[in-house]
PDB file of C-alpha atoms in Angstrom:
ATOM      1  CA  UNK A   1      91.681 115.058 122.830  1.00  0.00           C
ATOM      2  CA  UNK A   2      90.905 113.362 119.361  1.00  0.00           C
ATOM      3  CA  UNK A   3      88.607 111.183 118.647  1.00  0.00           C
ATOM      4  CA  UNK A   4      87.227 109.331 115.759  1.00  0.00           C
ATOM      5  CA  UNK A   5      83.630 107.575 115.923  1.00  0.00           C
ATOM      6  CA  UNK A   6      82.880 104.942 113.296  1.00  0.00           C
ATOM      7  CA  UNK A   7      79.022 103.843 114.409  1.00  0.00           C
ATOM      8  CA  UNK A   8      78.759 101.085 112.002  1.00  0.00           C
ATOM      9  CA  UNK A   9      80.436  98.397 113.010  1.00  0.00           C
ATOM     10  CA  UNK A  10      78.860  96.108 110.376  1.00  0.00           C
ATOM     11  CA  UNK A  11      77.413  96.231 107.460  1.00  0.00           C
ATOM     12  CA  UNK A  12      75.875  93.634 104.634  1.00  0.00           C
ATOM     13  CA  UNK A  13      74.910  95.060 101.236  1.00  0.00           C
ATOM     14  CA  UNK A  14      74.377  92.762  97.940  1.00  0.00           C
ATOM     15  CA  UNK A  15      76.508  93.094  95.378  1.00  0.00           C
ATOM     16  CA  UNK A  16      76.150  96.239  93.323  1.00  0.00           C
ATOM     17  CA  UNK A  17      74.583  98.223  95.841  1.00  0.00           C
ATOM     18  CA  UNK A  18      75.401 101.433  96.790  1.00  0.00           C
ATOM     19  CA  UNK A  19      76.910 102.197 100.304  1.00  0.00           C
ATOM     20  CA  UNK A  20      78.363 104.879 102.639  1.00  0.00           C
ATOM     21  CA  UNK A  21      80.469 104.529 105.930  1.00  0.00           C
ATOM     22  CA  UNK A  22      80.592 107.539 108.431  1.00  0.00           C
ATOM     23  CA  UNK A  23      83.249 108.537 109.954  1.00  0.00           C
ATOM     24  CA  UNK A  24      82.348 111.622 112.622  1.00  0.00           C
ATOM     25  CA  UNK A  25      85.609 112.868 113.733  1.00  0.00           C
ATOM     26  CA  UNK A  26      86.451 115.846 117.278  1.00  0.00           C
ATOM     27  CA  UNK A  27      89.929 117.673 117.119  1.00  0.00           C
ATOM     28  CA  UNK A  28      90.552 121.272 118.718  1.00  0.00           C
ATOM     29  CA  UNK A  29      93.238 121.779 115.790  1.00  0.00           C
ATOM     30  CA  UNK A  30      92.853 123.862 112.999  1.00  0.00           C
ATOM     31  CA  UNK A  31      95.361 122.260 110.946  1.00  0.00           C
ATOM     32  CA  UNK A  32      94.601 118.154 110.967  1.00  0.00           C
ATOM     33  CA  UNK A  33      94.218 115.268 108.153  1.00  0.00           C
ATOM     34  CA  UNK A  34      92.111 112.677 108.083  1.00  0.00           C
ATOM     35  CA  UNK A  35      92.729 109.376 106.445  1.00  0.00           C
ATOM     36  CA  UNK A  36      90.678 106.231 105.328  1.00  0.00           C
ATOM     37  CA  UNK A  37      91.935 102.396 105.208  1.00  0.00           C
ATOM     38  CA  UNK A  38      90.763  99.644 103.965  1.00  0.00           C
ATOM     39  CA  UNK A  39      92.292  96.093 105.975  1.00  0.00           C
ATOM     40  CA  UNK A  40      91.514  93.221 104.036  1.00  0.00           C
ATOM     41  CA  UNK A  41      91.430  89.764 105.700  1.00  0.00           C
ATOM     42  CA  UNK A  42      95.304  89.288 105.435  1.00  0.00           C
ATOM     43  CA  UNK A  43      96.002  92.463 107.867  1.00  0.00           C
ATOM     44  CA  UNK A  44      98.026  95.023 106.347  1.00  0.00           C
ATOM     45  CA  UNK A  45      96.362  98.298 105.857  1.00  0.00           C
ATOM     46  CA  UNK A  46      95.463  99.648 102.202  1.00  0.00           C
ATOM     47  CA  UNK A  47      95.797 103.239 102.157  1.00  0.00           C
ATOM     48  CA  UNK A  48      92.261 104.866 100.674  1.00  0.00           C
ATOM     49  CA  UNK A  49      92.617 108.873 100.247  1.00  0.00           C
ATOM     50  CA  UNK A  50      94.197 111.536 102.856  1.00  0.00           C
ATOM     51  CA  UNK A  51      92.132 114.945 103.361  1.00  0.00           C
ATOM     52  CA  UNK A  52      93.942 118.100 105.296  1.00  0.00           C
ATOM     53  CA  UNK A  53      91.780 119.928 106.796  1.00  0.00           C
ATOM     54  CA  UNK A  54      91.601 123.353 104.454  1.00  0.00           C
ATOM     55  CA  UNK A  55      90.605 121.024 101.640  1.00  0.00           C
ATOM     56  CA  UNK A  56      86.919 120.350 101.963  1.00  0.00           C
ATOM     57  CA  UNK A  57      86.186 119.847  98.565  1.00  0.00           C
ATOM     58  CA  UNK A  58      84.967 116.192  98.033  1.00  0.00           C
ATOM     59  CA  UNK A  59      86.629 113.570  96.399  1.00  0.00           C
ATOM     60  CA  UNK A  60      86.211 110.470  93.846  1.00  0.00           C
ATOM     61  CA  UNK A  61      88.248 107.971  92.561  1.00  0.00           C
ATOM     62  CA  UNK A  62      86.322 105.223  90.398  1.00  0.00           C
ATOM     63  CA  UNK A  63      83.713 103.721  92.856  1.00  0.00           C
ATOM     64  CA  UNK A  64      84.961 105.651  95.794  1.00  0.00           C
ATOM     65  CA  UNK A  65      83.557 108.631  96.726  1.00  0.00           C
ATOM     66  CA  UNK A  66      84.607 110.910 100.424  1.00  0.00           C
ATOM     67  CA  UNK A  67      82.206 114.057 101.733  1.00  0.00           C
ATOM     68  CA  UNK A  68      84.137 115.827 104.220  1.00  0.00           C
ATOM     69  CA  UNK A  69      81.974 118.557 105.791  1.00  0.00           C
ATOM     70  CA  UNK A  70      83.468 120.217 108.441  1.00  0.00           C
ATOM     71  CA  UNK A  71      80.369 121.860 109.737  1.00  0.00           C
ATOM     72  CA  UNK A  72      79.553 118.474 110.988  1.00  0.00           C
ATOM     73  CA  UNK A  73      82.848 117.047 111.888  1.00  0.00           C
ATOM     74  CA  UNK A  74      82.129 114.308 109.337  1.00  0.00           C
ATOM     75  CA  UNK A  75      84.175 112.232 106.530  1.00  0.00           C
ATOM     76  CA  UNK A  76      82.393 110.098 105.212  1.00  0.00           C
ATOM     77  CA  UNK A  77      83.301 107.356 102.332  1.00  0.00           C
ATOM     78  CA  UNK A  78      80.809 106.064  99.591  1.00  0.00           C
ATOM     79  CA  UNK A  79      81.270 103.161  97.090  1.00  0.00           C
ATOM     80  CA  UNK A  80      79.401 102.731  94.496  1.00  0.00           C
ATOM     81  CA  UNK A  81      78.601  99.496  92.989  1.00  0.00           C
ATOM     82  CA  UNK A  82      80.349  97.260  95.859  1.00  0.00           C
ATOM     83  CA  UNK A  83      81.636  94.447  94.834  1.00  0.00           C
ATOM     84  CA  UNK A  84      82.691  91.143  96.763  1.00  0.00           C
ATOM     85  CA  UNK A  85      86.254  92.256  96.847  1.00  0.00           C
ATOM     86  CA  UNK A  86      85.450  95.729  98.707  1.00  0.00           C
ATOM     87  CA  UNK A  87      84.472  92.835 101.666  1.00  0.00           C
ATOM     88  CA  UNK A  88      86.837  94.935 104.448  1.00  0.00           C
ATOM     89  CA  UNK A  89      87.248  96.420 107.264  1.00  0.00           C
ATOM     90  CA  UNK A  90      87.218 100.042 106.799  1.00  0.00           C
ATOM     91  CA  UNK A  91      89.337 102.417 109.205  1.00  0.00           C
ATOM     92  CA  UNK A  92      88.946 106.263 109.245  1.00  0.00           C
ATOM     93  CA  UNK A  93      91.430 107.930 111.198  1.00  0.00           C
ATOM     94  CA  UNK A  94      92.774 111.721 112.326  1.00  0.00           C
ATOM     95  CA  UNK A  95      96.234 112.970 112.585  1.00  0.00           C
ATOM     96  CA  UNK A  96      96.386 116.301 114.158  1.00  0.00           C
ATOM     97  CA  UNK A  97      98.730 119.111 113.643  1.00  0.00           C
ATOM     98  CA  UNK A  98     101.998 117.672 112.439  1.00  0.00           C
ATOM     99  CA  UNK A  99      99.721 114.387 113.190  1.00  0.00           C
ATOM    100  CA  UNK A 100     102.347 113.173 115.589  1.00  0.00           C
ATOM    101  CA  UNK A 101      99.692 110.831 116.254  1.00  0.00           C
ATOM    102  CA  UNK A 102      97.247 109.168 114.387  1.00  0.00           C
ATOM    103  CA  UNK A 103      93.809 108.057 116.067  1.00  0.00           C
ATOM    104  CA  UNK A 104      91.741 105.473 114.309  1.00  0.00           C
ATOM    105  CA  UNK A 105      88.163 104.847 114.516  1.00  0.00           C
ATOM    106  CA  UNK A 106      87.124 101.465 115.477  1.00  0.00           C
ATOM    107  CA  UNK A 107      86.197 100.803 112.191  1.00  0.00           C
ATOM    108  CA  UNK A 108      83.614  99.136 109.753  1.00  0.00           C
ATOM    109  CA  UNK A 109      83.387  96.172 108.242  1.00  0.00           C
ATOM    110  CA  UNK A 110      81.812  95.671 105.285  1.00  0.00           C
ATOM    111  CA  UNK A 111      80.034  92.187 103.899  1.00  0.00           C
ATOM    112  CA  UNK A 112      79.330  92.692 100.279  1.00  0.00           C
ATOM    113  CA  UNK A 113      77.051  89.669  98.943  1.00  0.00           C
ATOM    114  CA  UNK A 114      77.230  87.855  95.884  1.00  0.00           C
TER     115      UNK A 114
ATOM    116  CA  UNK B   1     104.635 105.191  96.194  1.00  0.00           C
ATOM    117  CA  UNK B   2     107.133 104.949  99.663  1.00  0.00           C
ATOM    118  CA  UNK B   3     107.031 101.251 101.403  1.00  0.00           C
ATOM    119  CA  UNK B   4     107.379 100.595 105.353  1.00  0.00           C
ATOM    120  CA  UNK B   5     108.607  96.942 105.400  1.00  0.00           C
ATOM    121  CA  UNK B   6     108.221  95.240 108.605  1.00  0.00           C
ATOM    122  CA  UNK B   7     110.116  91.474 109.663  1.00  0.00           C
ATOM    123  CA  UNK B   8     108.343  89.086 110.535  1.00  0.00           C
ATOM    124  CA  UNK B   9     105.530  89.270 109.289  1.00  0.00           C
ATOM    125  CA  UNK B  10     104.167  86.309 111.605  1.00  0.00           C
ATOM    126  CA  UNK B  11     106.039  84.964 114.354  1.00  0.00           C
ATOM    127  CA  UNK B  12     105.472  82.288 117.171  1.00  0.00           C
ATOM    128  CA  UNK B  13     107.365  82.044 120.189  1.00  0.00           C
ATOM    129  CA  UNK B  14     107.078  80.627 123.616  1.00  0.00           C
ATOM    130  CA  UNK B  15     105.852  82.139 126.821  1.00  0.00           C
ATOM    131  CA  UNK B  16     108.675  84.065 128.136  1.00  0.00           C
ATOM    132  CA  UNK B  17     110.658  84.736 125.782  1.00  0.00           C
ATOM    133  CA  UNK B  18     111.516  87.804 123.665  1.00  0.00           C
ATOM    134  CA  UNK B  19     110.276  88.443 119.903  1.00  0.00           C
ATOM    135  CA  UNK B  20     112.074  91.562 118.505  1.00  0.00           C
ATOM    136  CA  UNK B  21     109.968  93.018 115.267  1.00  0.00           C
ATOM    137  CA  UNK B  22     111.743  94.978 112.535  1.00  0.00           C
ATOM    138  CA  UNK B  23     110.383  98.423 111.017  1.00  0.00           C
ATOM    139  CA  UNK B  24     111.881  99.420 108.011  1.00  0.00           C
ATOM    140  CA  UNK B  25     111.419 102.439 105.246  1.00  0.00           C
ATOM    141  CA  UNK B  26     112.882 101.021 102.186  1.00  0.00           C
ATOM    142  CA  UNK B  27     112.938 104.497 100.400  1.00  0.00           C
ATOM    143  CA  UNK B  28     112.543 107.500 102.083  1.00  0.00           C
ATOM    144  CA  UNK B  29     114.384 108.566 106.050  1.00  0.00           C
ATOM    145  CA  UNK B  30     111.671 108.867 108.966  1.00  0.00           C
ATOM    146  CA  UNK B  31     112.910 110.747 112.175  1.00  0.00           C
ATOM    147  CA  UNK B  32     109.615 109.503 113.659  1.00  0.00           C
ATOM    148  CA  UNK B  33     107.855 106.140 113.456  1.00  0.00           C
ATOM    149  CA  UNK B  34     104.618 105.074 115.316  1.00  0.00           C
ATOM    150  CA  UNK B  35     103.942 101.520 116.694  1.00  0.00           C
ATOM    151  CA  UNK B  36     100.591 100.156 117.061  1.00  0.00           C
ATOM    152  CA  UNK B  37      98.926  97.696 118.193  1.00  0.00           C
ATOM    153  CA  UNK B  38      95.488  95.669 117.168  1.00  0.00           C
ATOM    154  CA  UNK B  39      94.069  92.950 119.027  1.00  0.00           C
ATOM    155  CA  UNK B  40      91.345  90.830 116.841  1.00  0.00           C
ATOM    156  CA  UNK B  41      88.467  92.235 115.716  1.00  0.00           C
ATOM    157  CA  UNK B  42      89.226  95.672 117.262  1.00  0.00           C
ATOM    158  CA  UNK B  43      90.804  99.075 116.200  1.00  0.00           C
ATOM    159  CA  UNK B  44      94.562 100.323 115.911  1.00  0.00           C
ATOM    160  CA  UNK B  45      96.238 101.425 119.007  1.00  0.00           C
ATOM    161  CA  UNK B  46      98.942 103.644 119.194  1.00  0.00           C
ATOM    162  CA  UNK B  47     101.635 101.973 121.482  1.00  0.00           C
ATOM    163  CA  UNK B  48     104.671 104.488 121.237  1.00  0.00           C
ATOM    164  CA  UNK B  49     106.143 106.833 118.915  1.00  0.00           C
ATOM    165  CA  UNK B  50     109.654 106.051 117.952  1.00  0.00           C
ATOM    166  CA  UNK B  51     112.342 109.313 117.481  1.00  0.00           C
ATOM    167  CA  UNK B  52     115.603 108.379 115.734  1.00  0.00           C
ATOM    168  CA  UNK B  53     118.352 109.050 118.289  1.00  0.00           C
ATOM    169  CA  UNK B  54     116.414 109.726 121.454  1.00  0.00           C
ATOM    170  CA  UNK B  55     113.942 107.820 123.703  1.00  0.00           C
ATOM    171  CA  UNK B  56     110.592 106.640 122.303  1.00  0.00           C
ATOM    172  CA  UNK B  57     107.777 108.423 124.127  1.00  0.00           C
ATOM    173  CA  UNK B  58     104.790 105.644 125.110  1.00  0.00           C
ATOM    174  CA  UNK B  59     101.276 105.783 125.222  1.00  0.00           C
ATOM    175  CA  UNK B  60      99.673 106.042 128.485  1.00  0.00           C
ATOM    176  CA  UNK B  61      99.054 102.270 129.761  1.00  0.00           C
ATOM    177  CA  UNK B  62     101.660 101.204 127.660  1.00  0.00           C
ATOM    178  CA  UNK B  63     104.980  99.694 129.636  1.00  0.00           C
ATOM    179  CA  UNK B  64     107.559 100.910 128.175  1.00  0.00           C
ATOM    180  CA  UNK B  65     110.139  97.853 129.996  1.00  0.00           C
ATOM    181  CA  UNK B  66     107.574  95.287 128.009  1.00  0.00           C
ATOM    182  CA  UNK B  67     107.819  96.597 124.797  1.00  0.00           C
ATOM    183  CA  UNK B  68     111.225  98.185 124.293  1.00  0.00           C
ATOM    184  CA  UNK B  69     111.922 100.576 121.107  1.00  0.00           C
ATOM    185  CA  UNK B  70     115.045 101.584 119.375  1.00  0.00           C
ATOM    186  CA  UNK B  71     115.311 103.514 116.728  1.00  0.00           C
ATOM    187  CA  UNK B  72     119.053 103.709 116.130  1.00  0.00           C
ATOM    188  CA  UNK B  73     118.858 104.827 112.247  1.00  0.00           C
ATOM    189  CA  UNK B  74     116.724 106.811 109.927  1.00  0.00           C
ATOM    190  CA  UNK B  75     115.589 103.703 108.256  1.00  0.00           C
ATOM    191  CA  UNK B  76     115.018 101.320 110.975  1.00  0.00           C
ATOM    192  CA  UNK B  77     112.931 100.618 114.360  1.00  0.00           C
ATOM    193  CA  UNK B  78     112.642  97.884 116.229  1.00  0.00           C
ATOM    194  CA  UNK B  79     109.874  96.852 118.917  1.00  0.00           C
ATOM    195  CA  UNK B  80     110.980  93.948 121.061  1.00  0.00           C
ATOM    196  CA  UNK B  81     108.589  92.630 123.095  1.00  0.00           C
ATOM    197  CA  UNK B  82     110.493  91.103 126.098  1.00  0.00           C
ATOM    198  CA  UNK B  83     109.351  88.293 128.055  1.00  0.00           C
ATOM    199  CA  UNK B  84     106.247  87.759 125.871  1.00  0.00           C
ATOM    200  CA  UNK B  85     102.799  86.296 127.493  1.00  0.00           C
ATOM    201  CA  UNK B  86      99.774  85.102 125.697  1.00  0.00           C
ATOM    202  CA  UNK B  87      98.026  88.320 126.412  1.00  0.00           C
ATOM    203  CA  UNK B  88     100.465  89.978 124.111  1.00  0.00           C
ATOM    204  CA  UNK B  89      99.319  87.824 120.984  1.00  0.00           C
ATOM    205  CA  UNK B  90      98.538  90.274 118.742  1.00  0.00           C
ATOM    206  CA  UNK B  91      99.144  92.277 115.169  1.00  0.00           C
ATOM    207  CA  UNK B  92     101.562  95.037 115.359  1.00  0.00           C
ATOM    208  CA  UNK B  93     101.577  97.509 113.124  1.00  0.00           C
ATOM    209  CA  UNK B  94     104.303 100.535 112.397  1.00  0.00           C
ATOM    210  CA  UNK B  95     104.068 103.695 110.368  1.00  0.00           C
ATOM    211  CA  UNK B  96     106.419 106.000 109.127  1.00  0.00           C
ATOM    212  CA  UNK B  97     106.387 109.428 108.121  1.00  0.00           C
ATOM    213  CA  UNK B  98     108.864 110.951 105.082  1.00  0.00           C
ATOM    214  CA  UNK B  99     111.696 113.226 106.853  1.00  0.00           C
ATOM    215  CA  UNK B 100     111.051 115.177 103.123  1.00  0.00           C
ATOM    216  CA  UNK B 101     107.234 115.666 103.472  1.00  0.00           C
ATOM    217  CA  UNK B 102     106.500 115.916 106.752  1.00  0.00           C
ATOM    218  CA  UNK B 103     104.442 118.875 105.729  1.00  0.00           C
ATOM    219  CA  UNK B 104     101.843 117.284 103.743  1.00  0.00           C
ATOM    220  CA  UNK B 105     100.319 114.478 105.639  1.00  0.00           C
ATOM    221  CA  UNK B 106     101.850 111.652 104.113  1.00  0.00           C
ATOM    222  CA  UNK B 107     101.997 108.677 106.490  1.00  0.00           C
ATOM    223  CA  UNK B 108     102.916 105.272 105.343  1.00  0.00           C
ATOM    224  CA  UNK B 109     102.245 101.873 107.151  1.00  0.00           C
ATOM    225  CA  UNK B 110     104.124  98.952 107.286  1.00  0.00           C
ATOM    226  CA  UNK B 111     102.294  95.334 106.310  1.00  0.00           C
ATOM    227  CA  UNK B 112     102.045  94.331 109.890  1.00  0.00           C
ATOM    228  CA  UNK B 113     103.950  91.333 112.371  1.00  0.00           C
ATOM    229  CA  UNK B 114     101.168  89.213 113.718  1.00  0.00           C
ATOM    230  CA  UNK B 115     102.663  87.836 117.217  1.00  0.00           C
ATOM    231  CA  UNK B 116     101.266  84.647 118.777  1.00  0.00           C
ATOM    232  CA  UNK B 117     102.659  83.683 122.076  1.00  0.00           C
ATOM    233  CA  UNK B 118     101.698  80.173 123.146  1.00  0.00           C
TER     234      UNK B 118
END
């Protein structure tokens, strides 16, 4: 069975400060992707960055960093310099083989402080 | 980039009646589409998955006479939720994958239907 295990379920930085979310992640398929989402207060889901699983090389895009190292299961998603409007909840999720299903984690939400 | 519309996006109804929610992909054909399901403050839920032409196929604990699927075109599903209670209040959520890239990953989500059943 997949699973996805997002151990933060809050966190409060200030403004500017660096942070990372982890996102630890089981499968028995070789072939999977996983996904991060950002869901602002309004509900719908913001897609962040999709990964397949042969593609381990990390990943950034302006403030957003992922590290996906499959030795340890583990996606994990970095911004840098947070600002008040990355205030979210943050979803990472797997879709295995064909990802006829997607499993979310319970996700993280993030406080940034003025 | 591919949109999933979904109608409503907020609806209110009355204890025993029947909300039907629309999922739509506005550019792209998906054979498959995936309901879920988020009560507040708590993670996504897959409900059902939704197969153009055939039966959906339902998540264990999931009743499948409660929330009722079709998926009667590549564009379109629908999710009604029959005889609604309060305990159904919640934000539902579809996804769609492109029939043309089902090979790389690409999954698309709709904007949500939050349900409130008083």
């Amino acid at each position: 069975a997949q699973k996805v295990t997002q151990a933060q379920t809050e966190i409060s930085v200030v403004e500017k400060e660096d942070v990372t979310l982890d996102c630890v992640y089981e499968t028995r398929d070789t072939t999977y992707y996983l996904f991060w989402y950002k869901q602002p207060p309004s509900g719908e889901l913001v897609f962040l960055i999709r990964r397949n699983s042969f593609d381990e090389q990390n990943e950034i895009s302006g403030r957003y960093s992922w590290n996906f190292q499959k030795s340890t299961s583990s996606f994990n998603f970095t911004i840098t310099a947070s600002q008040v409007v990355d205030s979210a909840v943050y979803f990472c999720a797997l879709g295995e083989g064909g990802y006829q299903k997607v499993t979310f984690g319970t996700g993280t939400k993030l406080q940034v402080i003025p | 980039g591919a949109v999933v519309s979904q109608h409503p996006s907020w609806v209110i109804c009355k204890s025993g009646t029947s909300v039907k929610i629309e999922c739509r992909s506005l550019d792209f054909q998906a054979t498959t589409m995936f309901w879920y399901r988020q009560f507040p403050k708590q993670s996504l839920m897959l409900m059902a998955t939704s197969n153009e032409g055939s039966k959906a196929t339902y998540e264990q604990g999931v009743e499948k006479d409660k929330f009722l699927i079709n998926h009667a075109s590549l564009t379109l599903s629908t999710l009604t939720v029959t005889s609604a209670h309060p305990e159904d209040s919640s934000f539902y959520i579809c996804s769609a994958r492109d029939l043309g890239q089902v090979g790389t990953g690409e999954l698309f989500f709709g904007e949500g239907s939050r349900l409130t059943v008083l």
